Coordinates of C-alpha atoms in Angstrom, one line a residue:
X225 CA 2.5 -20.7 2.0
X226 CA -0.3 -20.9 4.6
X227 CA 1.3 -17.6 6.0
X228 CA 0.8 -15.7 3.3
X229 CA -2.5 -17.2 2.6
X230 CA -3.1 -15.4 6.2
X231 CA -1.5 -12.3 5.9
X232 CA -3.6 -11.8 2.9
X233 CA -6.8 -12.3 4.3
X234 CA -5.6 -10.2 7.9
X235 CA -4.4 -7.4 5.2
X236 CA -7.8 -6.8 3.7
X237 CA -9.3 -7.3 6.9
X238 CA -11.5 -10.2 5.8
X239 CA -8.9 -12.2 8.3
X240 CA -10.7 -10.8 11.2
X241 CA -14.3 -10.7 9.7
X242 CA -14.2 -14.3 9.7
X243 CA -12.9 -14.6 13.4
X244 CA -15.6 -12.3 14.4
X245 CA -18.4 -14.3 12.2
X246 CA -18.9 -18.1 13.8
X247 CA -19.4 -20.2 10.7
X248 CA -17.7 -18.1 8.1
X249 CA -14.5 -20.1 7.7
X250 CA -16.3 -23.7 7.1
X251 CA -18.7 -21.5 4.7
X252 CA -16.3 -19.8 3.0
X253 CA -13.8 -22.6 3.0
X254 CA -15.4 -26.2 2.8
X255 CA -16.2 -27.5 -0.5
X256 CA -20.1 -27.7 -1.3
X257 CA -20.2 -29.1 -5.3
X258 CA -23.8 -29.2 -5.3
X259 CA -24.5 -30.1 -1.8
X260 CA -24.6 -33.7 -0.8
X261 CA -21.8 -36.2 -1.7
X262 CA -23.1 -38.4 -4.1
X263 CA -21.5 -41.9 -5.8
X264 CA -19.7 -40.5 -8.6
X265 CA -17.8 -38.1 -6.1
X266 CA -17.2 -40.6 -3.8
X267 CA -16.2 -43.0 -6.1
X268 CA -13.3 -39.7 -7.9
X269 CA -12.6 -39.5 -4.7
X270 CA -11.6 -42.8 -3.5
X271 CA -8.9 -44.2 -6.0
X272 CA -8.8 -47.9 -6.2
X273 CA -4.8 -49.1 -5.7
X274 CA -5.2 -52.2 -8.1
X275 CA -2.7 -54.8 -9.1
X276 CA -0.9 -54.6 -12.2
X277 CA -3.2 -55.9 -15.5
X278 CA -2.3 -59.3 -16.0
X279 CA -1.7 -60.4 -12.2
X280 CA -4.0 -62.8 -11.2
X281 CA -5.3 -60.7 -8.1
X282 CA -6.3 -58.1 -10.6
X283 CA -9.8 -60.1 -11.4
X284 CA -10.8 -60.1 -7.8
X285 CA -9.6 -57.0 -6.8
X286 CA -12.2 -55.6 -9.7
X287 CA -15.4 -57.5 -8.7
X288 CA -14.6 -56.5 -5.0
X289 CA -14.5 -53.2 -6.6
X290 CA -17.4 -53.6 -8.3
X291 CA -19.4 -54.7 -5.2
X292 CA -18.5 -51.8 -3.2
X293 CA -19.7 -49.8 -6.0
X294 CA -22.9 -51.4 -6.2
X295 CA -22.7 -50.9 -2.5
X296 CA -22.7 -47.5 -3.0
X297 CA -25.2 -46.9 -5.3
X298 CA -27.8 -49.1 -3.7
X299 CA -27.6 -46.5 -0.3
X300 CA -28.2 -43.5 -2.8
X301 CA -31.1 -45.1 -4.5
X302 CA -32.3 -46.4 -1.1
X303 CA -32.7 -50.3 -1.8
X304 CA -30.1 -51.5 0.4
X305 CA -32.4 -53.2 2.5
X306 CA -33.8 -54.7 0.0
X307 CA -30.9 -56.3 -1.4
X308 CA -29.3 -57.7 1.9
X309 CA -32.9 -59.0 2.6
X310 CA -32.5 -60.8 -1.4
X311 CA -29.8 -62.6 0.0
X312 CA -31.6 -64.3 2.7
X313 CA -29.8 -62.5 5.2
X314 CA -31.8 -61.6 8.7
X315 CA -31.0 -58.4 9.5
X316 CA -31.0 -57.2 13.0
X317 CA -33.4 -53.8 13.9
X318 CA -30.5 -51.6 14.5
X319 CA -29.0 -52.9 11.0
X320 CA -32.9 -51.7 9.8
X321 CA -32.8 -48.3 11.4
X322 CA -29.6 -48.0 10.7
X323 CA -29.8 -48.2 6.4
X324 CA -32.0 -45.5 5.9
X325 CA -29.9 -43.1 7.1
X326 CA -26.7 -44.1 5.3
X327 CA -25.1 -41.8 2.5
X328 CA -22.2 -41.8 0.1
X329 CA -21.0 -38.9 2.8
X330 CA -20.6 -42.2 5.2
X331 CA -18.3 -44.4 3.8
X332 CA -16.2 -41.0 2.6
X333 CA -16.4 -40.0 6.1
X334 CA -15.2 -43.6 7.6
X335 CA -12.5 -43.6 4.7
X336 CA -11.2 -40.0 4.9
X337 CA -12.5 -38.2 8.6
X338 CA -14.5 -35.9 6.0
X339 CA -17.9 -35.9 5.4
X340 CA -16.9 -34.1 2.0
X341 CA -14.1 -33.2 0.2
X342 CA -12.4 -30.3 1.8
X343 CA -11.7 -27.1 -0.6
X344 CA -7.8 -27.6 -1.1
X345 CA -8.4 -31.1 -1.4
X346 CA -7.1 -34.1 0.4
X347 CA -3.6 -34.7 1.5
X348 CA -2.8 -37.4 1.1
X349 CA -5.2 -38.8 -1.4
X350 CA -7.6 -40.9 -0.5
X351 CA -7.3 -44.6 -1.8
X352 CA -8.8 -47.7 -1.7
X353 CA -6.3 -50.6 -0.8
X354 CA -7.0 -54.4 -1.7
X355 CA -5.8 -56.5 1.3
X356 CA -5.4 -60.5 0.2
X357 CA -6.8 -62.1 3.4
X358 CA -8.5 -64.8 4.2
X359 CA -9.3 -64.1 7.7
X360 CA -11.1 -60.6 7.3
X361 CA -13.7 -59.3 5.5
X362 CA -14.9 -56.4 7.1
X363 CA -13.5 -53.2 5.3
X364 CA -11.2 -51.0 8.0
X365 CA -10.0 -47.8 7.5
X366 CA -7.1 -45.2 8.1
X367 CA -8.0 -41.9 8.6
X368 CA -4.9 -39.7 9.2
X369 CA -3.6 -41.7 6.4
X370 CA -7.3 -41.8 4.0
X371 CA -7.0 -45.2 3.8
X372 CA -10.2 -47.8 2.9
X373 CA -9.0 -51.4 3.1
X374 CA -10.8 -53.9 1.3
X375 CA -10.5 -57.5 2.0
X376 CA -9.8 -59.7 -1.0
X377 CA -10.7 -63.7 -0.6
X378 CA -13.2 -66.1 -0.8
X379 CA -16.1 -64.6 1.0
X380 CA -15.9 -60.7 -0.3
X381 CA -15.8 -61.6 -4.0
X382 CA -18.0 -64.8 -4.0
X383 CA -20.6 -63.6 -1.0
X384 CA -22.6 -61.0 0.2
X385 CA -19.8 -57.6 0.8
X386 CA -22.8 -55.0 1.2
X387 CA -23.3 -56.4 4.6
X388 CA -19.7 -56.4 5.7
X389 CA -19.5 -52.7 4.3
X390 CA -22.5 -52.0 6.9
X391 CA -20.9 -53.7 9.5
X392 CA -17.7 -51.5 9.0
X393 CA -20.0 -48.1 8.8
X394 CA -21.8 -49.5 11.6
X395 CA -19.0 -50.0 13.9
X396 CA -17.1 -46.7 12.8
X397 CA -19.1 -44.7 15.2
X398 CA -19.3 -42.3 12.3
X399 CA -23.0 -41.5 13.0
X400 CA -22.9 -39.1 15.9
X401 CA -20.8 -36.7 13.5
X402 CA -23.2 -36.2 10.3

C-alpha cells in the first residue's frame, strides 16, 4: 500500500517536489487540527484500558483516571503550580521552571514518541494501562508500543498523582525535543 502511495506521488511528480523542498513532507503530512494539542485531543487520544464494570478495581482505576485528567487540565490552564503548592508540597526550582513550560503535547509525547497525532494515525493505538502496584507510583511509558502506565494503589488514588505525573515528564527527557 505504501508503494503505491509513492508511485502516485513520484507519477505526478509531487514525489520529487517534496525531496527537493526541506520541510514539505512533515508540512504536508503531519497532522495540525488547530495547532497545539490540547486536553480533549489528548485525552481521544489516549484510551483508558479499564476493568470490567462491576470489578472492584474499576472504582480506582476511574479516580486515577480522573486525577490524570485534572492533571491535564491544570497544565493547559496554567495552575499547576498552584495546586501542588495547595498540597503543602515543596517544590524544588527545577520542578518551578520546569511547569510553565509543560503542555498536553508532553505527556502525548512521553506516552506516544509524538508530540501530535501523526496524519494516518497511530499504530498501534495509544492506551492508557492501569497497573495494580503498590510499589510504584510514578507513571512509565512504552513508546514503540504507545503505552502510558498508570499505577493503581494507595498513594495514586488517595494522594497527590499531579506530582508523580511531573516526576515521570520530568525524567522522560522529553524536553530537549519540543
Amino acid at each position: 500500500m505504501l508503494d503505491q502511495f509513492i508511485q502516485g506521488l513520484s507519477y505526478y511528480g509531487v514525489l520529487d517536489f517534496i525531496r527537493s523542498s526541506k520541510g514539505m513532507a512533515h508540512h504536508l503530512f503531519s497532522c495540525k487540527k488547530g495547532g497545539k494539542v490540547n486536553v480533549q485531543q489528548v485525552i481521544k487520544t489516549l484510551k483508558p484500558a479499564f476493568s470490567p464494570q462491576g470489578n472492584q478495581r474499576r472504582v480506582k482505576e476511574e479516580i486515577v483516571m480522573a486525577k490524570f485528567i485534572a492533571f491535564l487540565k491544570s497544565i493547559e490552564d496554567g495552575t499547576l503550580q498552584e495546586c501542588l503548592e495547595d498540597s503543602d508540597l515543596k517544590l524544588t526550582e527545577q520542578e518551578k521552571s520546569i511547569i510553565p513550560l509543560l503542555t498536553p503535547s508532553h505527556m502525548l509525547l512521553f506516552a506516544t514518541g509524538a508530540a501530535n497525532t501523526p496524519s494516518i494515525g497511530f499504530d498501534p493505538k495509544p492506551m492508557i494501562t492501569f497497573v495494580h502496584d503498590e510499589g510504584k507510583s510514578i507513571p512509565s511509558a512504552q513508546t514503540c508500543s504507545n503505552a502510558l502506565y498508570l499505577y493503581v494503589n494507595d498513594k495514586t488514588t488517595n494522594g497527590d498523582l499531579s506530582h508523580d505525573l511531573l516526576t515521570a515528564l520530568m525524567n522522560g527527557s522529553i524536553f530537549s525535543k519540543l
